Coordinates of C-alpha atoms and ligand atoms in Angstrom, one line a residue:
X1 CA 85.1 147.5 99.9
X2 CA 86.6 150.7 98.2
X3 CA 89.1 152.8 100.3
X4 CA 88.0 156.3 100.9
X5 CA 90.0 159.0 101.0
X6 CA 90.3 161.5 103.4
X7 CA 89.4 164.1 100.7
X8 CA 86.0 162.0 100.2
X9 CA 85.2 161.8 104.0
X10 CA 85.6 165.7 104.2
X11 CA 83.0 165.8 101.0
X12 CA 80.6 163.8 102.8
X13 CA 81.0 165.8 106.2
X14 CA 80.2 169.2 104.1
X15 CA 77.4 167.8 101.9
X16 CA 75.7 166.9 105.5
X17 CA 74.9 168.3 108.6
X18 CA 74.9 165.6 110.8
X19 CA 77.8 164.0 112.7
X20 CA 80.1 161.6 111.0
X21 CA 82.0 159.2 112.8
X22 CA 84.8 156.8 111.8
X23 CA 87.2 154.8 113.9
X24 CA 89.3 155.9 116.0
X25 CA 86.9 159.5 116.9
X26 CA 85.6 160.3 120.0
X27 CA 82.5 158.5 120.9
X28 CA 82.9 156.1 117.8
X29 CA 82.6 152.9 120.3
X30 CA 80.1 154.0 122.3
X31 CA 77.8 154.8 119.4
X32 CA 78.3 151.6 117.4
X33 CA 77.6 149.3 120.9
X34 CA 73.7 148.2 120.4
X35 CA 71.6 146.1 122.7
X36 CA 73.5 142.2 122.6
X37 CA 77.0 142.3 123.8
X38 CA 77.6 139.1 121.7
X39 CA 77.6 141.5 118.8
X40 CA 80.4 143.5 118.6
X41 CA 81.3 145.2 115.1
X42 CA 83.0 147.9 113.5
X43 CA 81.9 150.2 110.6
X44 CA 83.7 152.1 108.2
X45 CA 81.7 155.4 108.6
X46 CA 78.8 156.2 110.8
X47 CA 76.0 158.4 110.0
X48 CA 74.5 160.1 113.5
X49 CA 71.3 161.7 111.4
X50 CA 70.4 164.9 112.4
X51 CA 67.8 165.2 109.8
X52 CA 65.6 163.0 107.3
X53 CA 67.4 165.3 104.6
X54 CA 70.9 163.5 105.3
X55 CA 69.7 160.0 104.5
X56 CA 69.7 160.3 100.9
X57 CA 73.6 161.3 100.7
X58 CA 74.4 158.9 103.1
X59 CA 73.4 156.4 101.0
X60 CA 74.8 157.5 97.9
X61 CA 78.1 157.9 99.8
X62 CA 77.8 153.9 100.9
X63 CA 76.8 152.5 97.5
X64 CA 79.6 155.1 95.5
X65 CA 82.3 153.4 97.9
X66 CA 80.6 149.9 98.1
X67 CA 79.7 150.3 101.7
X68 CA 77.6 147.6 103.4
X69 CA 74.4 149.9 104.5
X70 CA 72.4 149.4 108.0
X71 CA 69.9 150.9 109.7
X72 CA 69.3 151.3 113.2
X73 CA 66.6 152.5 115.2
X74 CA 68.0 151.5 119.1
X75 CA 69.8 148.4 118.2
X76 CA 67.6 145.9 119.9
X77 CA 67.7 143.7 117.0
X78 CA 69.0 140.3 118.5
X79 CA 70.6 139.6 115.5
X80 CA 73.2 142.7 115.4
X81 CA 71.6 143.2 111.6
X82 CA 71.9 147.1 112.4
X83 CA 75.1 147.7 112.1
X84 CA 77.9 145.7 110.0
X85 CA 82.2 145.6 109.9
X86 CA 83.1 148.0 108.1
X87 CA 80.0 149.2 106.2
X88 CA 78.0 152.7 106.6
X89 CA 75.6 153.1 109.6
X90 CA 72.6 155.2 109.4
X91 CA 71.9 155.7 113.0
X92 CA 69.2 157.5 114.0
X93 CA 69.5 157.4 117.5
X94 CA 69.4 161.5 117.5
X95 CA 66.4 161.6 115.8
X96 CA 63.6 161.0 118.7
X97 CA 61.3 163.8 118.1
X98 CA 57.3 162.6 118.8
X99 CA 54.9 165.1 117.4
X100 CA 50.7 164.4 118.9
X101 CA 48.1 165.3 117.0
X102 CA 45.6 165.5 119.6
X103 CA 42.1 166.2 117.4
X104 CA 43.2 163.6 114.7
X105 CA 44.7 161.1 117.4
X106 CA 47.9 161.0 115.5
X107 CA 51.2 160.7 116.4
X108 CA 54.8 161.7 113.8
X109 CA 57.1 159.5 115.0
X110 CA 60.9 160.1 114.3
X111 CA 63.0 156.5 113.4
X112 CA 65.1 156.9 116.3
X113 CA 62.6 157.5 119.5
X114 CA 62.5 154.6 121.5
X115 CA 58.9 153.1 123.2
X116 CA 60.1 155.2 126.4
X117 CA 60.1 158.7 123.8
X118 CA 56.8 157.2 122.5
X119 CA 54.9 156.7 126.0
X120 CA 56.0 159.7 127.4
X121 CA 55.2 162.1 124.4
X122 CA 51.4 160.3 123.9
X123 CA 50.5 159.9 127.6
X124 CA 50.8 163.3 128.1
X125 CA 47.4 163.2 126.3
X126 CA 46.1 159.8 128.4
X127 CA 46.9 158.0 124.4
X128 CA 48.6 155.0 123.6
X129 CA 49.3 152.6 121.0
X130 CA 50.4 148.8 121.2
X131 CA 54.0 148.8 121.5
X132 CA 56.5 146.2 122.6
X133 CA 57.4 146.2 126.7
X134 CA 60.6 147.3 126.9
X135 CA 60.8 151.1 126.5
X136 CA 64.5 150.9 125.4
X137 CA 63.6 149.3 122.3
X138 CA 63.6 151.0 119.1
X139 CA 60.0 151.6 117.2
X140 CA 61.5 151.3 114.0
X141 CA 62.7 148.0 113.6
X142 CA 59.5 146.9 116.3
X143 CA 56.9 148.3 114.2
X144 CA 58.5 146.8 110.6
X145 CA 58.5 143.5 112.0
X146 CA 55.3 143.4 113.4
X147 CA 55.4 144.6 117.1
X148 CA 52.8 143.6 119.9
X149 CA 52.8 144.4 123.9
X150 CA 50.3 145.1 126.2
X151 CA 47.4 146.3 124.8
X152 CA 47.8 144.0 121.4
X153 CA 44.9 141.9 122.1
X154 CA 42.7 144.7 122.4
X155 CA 43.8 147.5 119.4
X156 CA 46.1 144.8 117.6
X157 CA 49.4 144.7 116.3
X158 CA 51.2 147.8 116.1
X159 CA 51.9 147.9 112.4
X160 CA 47.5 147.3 112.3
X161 CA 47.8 151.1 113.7
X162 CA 50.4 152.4 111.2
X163 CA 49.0 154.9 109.2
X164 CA 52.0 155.8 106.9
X165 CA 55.6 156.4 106.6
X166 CA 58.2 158.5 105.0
X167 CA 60.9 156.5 103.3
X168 CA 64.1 157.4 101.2
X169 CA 64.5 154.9 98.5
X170 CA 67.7 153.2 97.7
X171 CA 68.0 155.6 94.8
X172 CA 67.7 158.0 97.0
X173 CA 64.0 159.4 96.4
X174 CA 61.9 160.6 99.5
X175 CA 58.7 158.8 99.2
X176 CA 55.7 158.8 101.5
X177 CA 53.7 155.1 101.7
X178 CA 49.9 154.4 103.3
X179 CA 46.8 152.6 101.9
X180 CA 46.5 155.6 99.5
X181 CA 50.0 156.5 98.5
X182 CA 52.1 153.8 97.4
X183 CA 49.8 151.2 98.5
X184 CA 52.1 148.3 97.5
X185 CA 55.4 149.5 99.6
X186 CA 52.5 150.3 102.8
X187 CA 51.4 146.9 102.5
X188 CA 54.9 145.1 102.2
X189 CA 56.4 147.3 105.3
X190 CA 54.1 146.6 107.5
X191 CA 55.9 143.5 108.7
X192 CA 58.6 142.9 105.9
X193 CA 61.3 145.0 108.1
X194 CA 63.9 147.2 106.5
X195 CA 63.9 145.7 103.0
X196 CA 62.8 148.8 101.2
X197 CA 64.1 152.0 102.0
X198 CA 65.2 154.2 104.8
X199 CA 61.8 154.9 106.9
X200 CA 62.6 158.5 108.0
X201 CA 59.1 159.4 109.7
X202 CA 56.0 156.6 111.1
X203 CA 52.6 158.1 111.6
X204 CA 50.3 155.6 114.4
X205 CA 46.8 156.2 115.1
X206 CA 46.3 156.5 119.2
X207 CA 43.5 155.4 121.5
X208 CA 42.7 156.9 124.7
X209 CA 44.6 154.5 127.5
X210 CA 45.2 155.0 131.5
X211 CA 47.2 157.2 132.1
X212 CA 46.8 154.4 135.3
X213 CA 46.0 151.0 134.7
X214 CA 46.1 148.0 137.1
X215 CA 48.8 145.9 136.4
X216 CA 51.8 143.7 138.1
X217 CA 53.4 140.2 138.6
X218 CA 51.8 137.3 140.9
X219 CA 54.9 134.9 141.5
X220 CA 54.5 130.8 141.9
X221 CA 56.7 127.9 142.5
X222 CA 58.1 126.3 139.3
X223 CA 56.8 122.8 141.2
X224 CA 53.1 124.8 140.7
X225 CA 53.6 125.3 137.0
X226 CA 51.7 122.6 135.5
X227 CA 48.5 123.4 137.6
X228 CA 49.3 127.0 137.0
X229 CA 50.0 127.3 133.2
X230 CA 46.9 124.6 132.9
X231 CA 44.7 127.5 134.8
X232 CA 46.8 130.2 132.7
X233 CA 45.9 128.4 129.4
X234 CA 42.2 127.7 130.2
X235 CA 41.7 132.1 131.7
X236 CA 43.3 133.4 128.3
X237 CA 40.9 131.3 126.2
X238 CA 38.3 133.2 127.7
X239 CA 39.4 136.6 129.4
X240 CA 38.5 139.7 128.5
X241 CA 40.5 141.3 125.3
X242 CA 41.8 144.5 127.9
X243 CA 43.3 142.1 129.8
X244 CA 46.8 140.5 129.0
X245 CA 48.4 138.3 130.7
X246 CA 51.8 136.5 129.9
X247 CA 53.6 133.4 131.8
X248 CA 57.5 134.2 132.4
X249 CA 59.6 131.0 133.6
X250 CA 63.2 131.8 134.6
X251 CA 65.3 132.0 138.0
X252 CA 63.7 134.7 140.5
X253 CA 65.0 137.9 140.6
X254 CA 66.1 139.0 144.1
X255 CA 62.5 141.4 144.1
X256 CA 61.7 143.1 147.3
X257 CA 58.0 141.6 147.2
X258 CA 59.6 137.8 147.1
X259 CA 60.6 136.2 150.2
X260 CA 64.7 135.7 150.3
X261 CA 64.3 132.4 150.1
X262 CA 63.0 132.4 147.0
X263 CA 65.4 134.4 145.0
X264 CA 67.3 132.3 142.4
X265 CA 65.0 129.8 142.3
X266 CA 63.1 128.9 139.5
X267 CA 59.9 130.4 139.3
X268 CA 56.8 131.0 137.2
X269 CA 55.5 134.7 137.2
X270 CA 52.2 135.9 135.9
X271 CA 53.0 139.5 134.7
X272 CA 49.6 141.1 133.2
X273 CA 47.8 144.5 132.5
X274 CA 44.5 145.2 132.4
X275 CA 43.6 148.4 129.9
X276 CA 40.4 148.8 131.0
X277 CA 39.2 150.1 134.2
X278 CA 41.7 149.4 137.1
X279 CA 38.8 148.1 139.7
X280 CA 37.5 145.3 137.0
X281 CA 41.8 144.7 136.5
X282 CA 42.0 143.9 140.0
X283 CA 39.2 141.6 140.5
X284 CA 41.0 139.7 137.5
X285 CA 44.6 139.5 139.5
X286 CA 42.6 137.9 142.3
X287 CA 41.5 135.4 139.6
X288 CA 45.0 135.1 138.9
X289 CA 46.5 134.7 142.5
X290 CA 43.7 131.6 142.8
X291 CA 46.2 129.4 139.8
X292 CA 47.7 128.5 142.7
X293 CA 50.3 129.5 146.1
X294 CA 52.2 132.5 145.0
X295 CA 55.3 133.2 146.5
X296 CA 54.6 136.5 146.2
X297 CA 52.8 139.1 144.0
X298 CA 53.2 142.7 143.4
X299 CA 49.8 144.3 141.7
X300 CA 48.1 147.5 141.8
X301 CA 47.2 150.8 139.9
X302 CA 50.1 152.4 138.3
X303 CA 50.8 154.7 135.3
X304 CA 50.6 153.0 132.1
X305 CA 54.1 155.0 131.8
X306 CA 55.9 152.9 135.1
X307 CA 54.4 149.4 133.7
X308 CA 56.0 149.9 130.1
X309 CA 59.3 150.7 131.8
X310 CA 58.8 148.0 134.4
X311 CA 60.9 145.0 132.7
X312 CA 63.6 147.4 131.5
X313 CA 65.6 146.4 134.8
X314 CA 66.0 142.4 133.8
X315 CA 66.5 143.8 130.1
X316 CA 69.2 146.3 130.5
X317 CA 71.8 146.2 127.5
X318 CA 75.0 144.5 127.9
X319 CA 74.1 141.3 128.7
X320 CA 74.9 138.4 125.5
X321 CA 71.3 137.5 124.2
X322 CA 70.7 134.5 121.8
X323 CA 67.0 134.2 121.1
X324 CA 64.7 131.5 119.7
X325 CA 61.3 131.6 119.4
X326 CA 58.2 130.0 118.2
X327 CA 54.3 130.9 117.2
X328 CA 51.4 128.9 118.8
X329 CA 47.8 128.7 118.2
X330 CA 47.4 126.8 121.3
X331 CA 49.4 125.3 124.4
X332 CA 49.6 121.7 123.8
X333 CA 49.9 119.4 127.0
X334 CA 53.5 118.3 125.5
X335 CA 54.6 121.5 125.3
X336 CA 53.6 122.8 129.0
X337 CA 55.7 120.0 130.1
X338 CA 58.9 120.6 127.6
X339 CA 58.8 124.1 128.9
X340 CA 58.7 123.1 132.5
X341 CA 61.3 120.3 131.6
X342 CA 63.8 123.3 130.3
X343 CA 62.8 125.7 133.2
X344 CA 64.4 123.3 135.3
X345 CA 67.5 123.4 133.4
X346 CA 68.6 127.3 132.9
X347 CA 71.8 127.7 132.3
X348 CA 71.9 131.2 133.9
X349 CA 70.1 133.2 136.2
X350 CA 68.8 135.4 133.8
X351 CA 67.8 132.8 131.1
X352 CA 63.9 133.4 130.5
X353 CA 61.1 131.2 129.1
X354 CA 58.6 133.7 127.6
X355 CA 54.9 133.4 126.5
X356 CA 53.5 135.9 124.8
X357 CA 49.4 136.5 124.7
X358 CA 48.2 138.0 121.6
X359 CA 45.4 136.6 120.8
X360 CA 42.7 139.3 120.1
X361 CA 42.4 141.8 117.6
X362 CA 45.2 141.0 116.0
X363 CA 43.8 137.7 114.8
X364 CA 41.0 139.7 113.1
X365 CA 42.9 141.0 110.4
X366 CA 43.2 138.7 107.2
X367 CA 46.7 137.2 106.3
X368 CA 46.9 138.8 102.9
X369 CA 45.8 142.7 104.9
X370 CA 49.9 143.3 104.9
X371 CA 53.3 141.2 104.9
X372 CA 53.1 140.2 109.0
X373 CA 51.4 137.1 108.5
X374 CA 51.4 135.0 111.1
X375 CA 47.6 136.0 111.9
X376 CA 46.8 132.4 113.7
X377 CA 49.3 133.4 116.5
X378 CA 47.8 133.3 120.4
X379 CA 50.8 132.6 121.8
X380 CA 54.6 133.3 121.4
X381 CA 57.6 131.1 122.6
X382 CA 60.2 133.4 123.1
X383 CA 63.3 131.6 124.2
X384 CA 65.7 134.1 125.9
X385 CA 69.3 132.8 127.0
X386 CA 71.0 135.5 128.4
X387 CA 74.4 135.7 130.1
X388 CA 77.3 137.8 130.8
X389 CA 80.4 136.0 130.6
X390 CA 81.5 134.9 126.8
X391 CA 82.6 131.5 128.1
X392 CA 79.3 130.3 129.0
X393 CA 78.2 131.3 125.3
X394 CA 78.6 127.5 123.6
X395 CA 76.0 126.6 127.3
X396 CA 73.8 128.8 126.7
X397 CA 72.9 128.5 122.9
X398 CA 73.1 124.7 123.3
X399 CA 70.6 124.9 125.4
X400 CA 68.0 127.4 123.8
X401 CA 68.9 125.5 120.7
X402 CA 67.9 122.3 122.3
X403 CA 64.7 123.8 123.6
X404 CA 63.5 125.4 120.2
X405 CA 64.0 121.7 118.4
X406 CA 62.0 120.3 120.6
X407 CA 59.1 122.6 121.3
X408 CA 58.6 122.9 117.4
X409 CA 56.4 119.9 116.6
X410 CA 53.7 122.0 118.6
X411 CA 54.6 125.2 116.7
X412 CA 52.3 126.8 113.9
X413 CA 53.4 127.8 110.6
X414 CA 54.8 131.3 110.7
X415 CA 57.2 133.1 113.0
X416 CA 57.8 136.6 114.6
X417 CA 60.7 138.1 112.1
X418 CA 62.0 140.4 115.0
X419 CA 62.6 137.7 117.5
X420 CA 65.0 135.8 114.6
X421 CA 68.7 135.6 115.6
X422 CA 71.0 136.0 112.5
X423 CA 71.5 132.4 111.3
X424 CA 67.9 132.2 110.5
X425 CA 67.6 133.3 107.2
X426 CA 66.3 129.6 105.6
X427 CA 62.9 130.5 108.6
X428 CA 62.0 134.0 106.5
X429 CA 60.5 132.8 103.6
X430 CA 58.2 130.8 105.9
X431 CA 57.7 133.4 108.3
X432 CA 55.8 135.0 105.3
X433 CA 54.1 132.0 104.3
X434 CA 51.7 133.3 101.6
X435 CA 52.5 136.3 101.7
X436 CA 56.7 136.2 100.6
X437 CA 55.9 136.0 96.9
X438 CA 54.6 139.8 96.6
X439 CA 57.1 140.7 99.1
X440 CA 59.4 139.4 96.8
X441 CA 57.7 141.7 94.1
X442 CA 58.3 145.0 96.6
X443 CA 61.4 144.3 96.7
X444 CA 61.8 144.1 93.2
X445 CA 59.9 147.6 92.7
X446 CA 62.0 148.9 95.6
X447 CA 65.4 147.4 96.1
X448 CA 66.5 145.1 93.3
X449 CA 69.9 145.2 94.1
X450 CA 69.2 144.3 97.2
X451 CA 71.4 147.0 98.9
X452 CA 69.5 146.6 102.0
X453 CA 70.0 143.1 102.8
X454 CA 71.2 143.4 106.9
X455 CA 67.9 142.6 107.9
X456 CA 65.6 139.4 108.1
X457 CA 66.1 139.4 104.1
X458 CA 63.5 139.0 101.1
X459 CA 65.8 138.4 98.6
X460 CA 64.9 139.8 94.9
Ligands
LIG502 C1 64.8 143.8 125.4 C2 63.9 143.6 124.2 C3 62.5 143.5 124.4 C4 61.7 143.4 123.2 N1 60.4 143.3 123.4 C5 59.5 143.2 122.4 C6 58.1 143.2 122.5 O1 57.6 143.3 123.6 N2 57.4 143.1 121.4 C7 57.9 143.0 120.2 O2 57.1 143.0 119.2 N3 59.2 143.0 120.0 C8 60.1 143.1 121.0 N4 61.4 143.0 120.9 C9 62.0 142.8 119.5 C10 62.1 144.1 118.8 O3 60.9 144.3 118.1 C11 63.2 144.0 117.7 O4 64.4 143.7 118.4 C12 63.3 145.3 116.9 O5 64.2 145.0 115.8 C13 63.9 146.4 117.7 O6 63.8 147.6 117.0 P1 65.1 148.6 117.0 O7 64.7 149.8 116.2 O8 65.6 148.8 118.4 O9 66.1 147.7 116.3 P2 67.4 148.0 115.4 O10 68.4 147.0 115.8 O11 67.9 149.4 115.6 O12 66.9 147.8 114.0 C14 66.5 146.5 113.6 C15 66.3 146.5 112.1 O13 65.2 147.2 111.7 C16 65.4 147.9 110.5 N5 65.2 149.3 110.7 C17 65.4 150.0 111.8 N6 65.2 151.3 111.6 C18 64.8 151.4 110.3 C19 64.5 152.5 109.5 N7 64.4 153.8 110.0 N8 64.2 152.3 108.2 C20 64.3 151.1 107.7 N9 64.6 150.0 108.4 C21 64.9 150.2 109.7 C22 66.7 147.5 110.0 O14 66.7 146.4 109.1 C23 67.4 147.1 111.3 O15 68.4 146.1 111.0 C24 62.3 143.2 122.0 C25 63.6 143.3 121.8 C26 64.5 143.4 122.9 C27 65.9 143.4 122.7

């Protein structure tokens, strides 16, 4: 790293109009906090884009002085890869604007608007696109890795609704990419993450959805799991494609609708939406109460808006977050019982044991369609230690470690790039399986210095 002088810092302010930040300013460590408290670093400049024009300097600043560059969109990559020590942060967090093209079903989507900007703007019209379920997180760095949520099984993946982005190259060249324009960059961003270049606007295609659907939790014993998850496994083999339901096993929340008695013990929730018409969604949760004795359950009609926002409570930033995860194309019998082995053993009350349904449209598009991959995938294993106090850190990874070795004999080939923790680089080539090679080539075209290389990374 190259000092800069003052003189330099004072070029780059003026060449700009965005905010630049550097230690020691006023709101320099509230900006560079993102989502995982176990990350905790400090860059050499930061970047508070105003504007897509600002990227391209910003970059040439970083590489003239040798500065690390990262992206970020919200910073709710688990593995802190948006923002480095003492490199140059292009935040974006100021750049939220959503823009709906109601004729075309479009929406312009700046890098920086979070699911919650997304929702909000596109509901206002009754549309919707699949999205993750946690309306903090960032669309950027969801929709280059893949992104699913809710209403995944029926439209897909949300990068299987990108129609095209806006990047600035490394070089510093604005550049627009879809299956018309730059076919080869559309193809490899669509699941190969910030390798590229700078994405500076996403255009989705929406779908009329809600604005209410039916949706909720229905709450069981952990000693009901087997029979439950066995009923769970056997209704999403078969259910409707509007209807998604995912198993959550972790230490109950103190929730108004669960009896005292039952907070802080482990439990296995049924959280599900159904995207079609609410009466039909709630003759499925009566399906799902039947899996067994709920402790509780809390279902009914409710703005699509309120259900996206609805885990952001047990999600809050803050917390430390070490993640592992797994794909599945099934739910072996061994597996049920590993999981239900380490939902006895959390080593905090807000460890979670999370499976993802996905299983839908997304498996309808062929492996070699874009860079995501992993097109086999009905289920995902997300592993989620989460904790407060940094003593209990060497517990809590142990354990989700420990889990993640042995659920992956039952694992498929493939993985889910934005659920990686840093020291997973050896898992990306795999995660890409056939596909890495012309990723590889992309990255050539795009990036063969590699100058973006805080991210799940496809080396040149
Ligand atoms: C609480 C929580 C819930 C989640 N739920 C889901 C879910 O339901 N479904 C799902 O699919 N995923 C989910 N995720 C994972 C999520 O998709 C990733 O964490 C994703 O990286 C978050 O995007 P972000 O923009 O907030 O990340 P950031 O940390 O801001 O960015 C992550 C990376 O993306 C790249 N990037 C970001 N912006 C740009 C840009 N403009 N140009 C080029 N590269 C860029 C960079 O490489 C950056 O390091 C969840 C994560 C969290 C923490």
């Amino acid at each position: 790293m190259t000092t800069i002088s003052e003189e330099e810092m004072t070029t780059l302010k003026e060449s700009i109009s965005s905010t630049v930040l550097v230690p020691g300013d006023n709101h320099y460590d509230e900006v560079r906090e993102i989502w995982n408290a176990m990350i905790d670093r400090e860059p050499a400049v930061i970047v508070q884009c105003e504007k897509a024009a600002d990227v391209a300097p910003s970059i040439a600043f970083a590489r003239k002085h040798n500065l690390e560059i990262t992206i970020r969109g919200a910073g709710h990559n688990i593995a802190g890869n948006s923002i480095s020590d003492g490199g140059l942060l292009i935040d974006f967090s100021l750049m939220t604007q959503v823009n709906v093209d109601t004729a075309s079903s479009r929406a312009t989507v700046e890098p920086g608007a979070t699911l919650g900007d997304f929702d909000a703007a596109v509901q206002q019209y009754g549309l919707a696109t699949p999205v993750g379920i946690n309306s903090t997180t960032g669309i950027a760095g969801l929709t280059l890795g893949g992104g699913f949520g809710w209403l995944s099984r029926k439209y897909g993946m949300t990068i299987d609704n990108l129609l095209s982005v806006d990047m600035v190259t490394v070089d510093g060249d604005s550049i627009s990419a879809s299956t018309t324009e730059n076919p080869d960059l559309f193809w490899a961003i669509r699941g190969g993450g910030g390798n590229f270049g700078v994405i500076t606007q996403f255009e989705y295609a929406l779908y009329p959805v809600g604005p209410d659907v039916f949706a909720g939790l229905v709450v069981f014993p952990l000693e009901q799991a087997r029979q439950v998850l066995n009923r769970y496994r056997e209704f999403t083999g078969t259910a409707s494609e509007d209807m998604t339901v995912w198993s959550i096993m972790r230490k109950a929340p103190p929730l108004p609708f669960l009896p005292e008695d039952v907070h802080g013990k482990e439990v296995v929730v049924l959280a599900f939406m159904y995207a079609g018409d609410p009466a039909q969604g709630a003759q499925y949760a009566s399906i799902l109460k039947s899996f067994g004795e709920p402790c509780g359950d809390h279902t009914g009609v409710m703005p699509y808006t309120d259900w996206q926002q609805a885990f952001d409570p047990l999600l809050a930033p803050g917390a430390r977050n070490y993640w592992k995860s797994h794909n599945f194309t099934g739910l072996a019998d061994d597996a049920l019982d590993i999981m239900i082995e380490y939902a006895g053993t959390l080593p905090s009350p807000q460890c979670e044991i999370f499976i993802a349904h996905i299983s839908g449209a997304a498996n309808r598009v062929t492996t070699d369609a874009m860079a995501y991959a992993a097109r086999d995938t009905q289920y995902v294993l997300n592993v989620h230690a989460r904790w407060d106090d940094a003593a209990d850190d060497d517990t809590c990874v142990t354990w989700s470690r420990g889990f993640f070795k042995a659920t992956k004999p039952y694992a498929s080939s493939g993985a889910y790039v934005n659920f990686m923790t840093a020291e997973e680089g050896d898992r990306v080539e795999s995660a890409y399986g056939t596909n890495y090679a012309r990723l590889v080539a992309v990255k050539r075209k795009y990036d063969p210095g590699n100058i973006l290389h805080m991210n799940q990374n496809i080396k040149p």
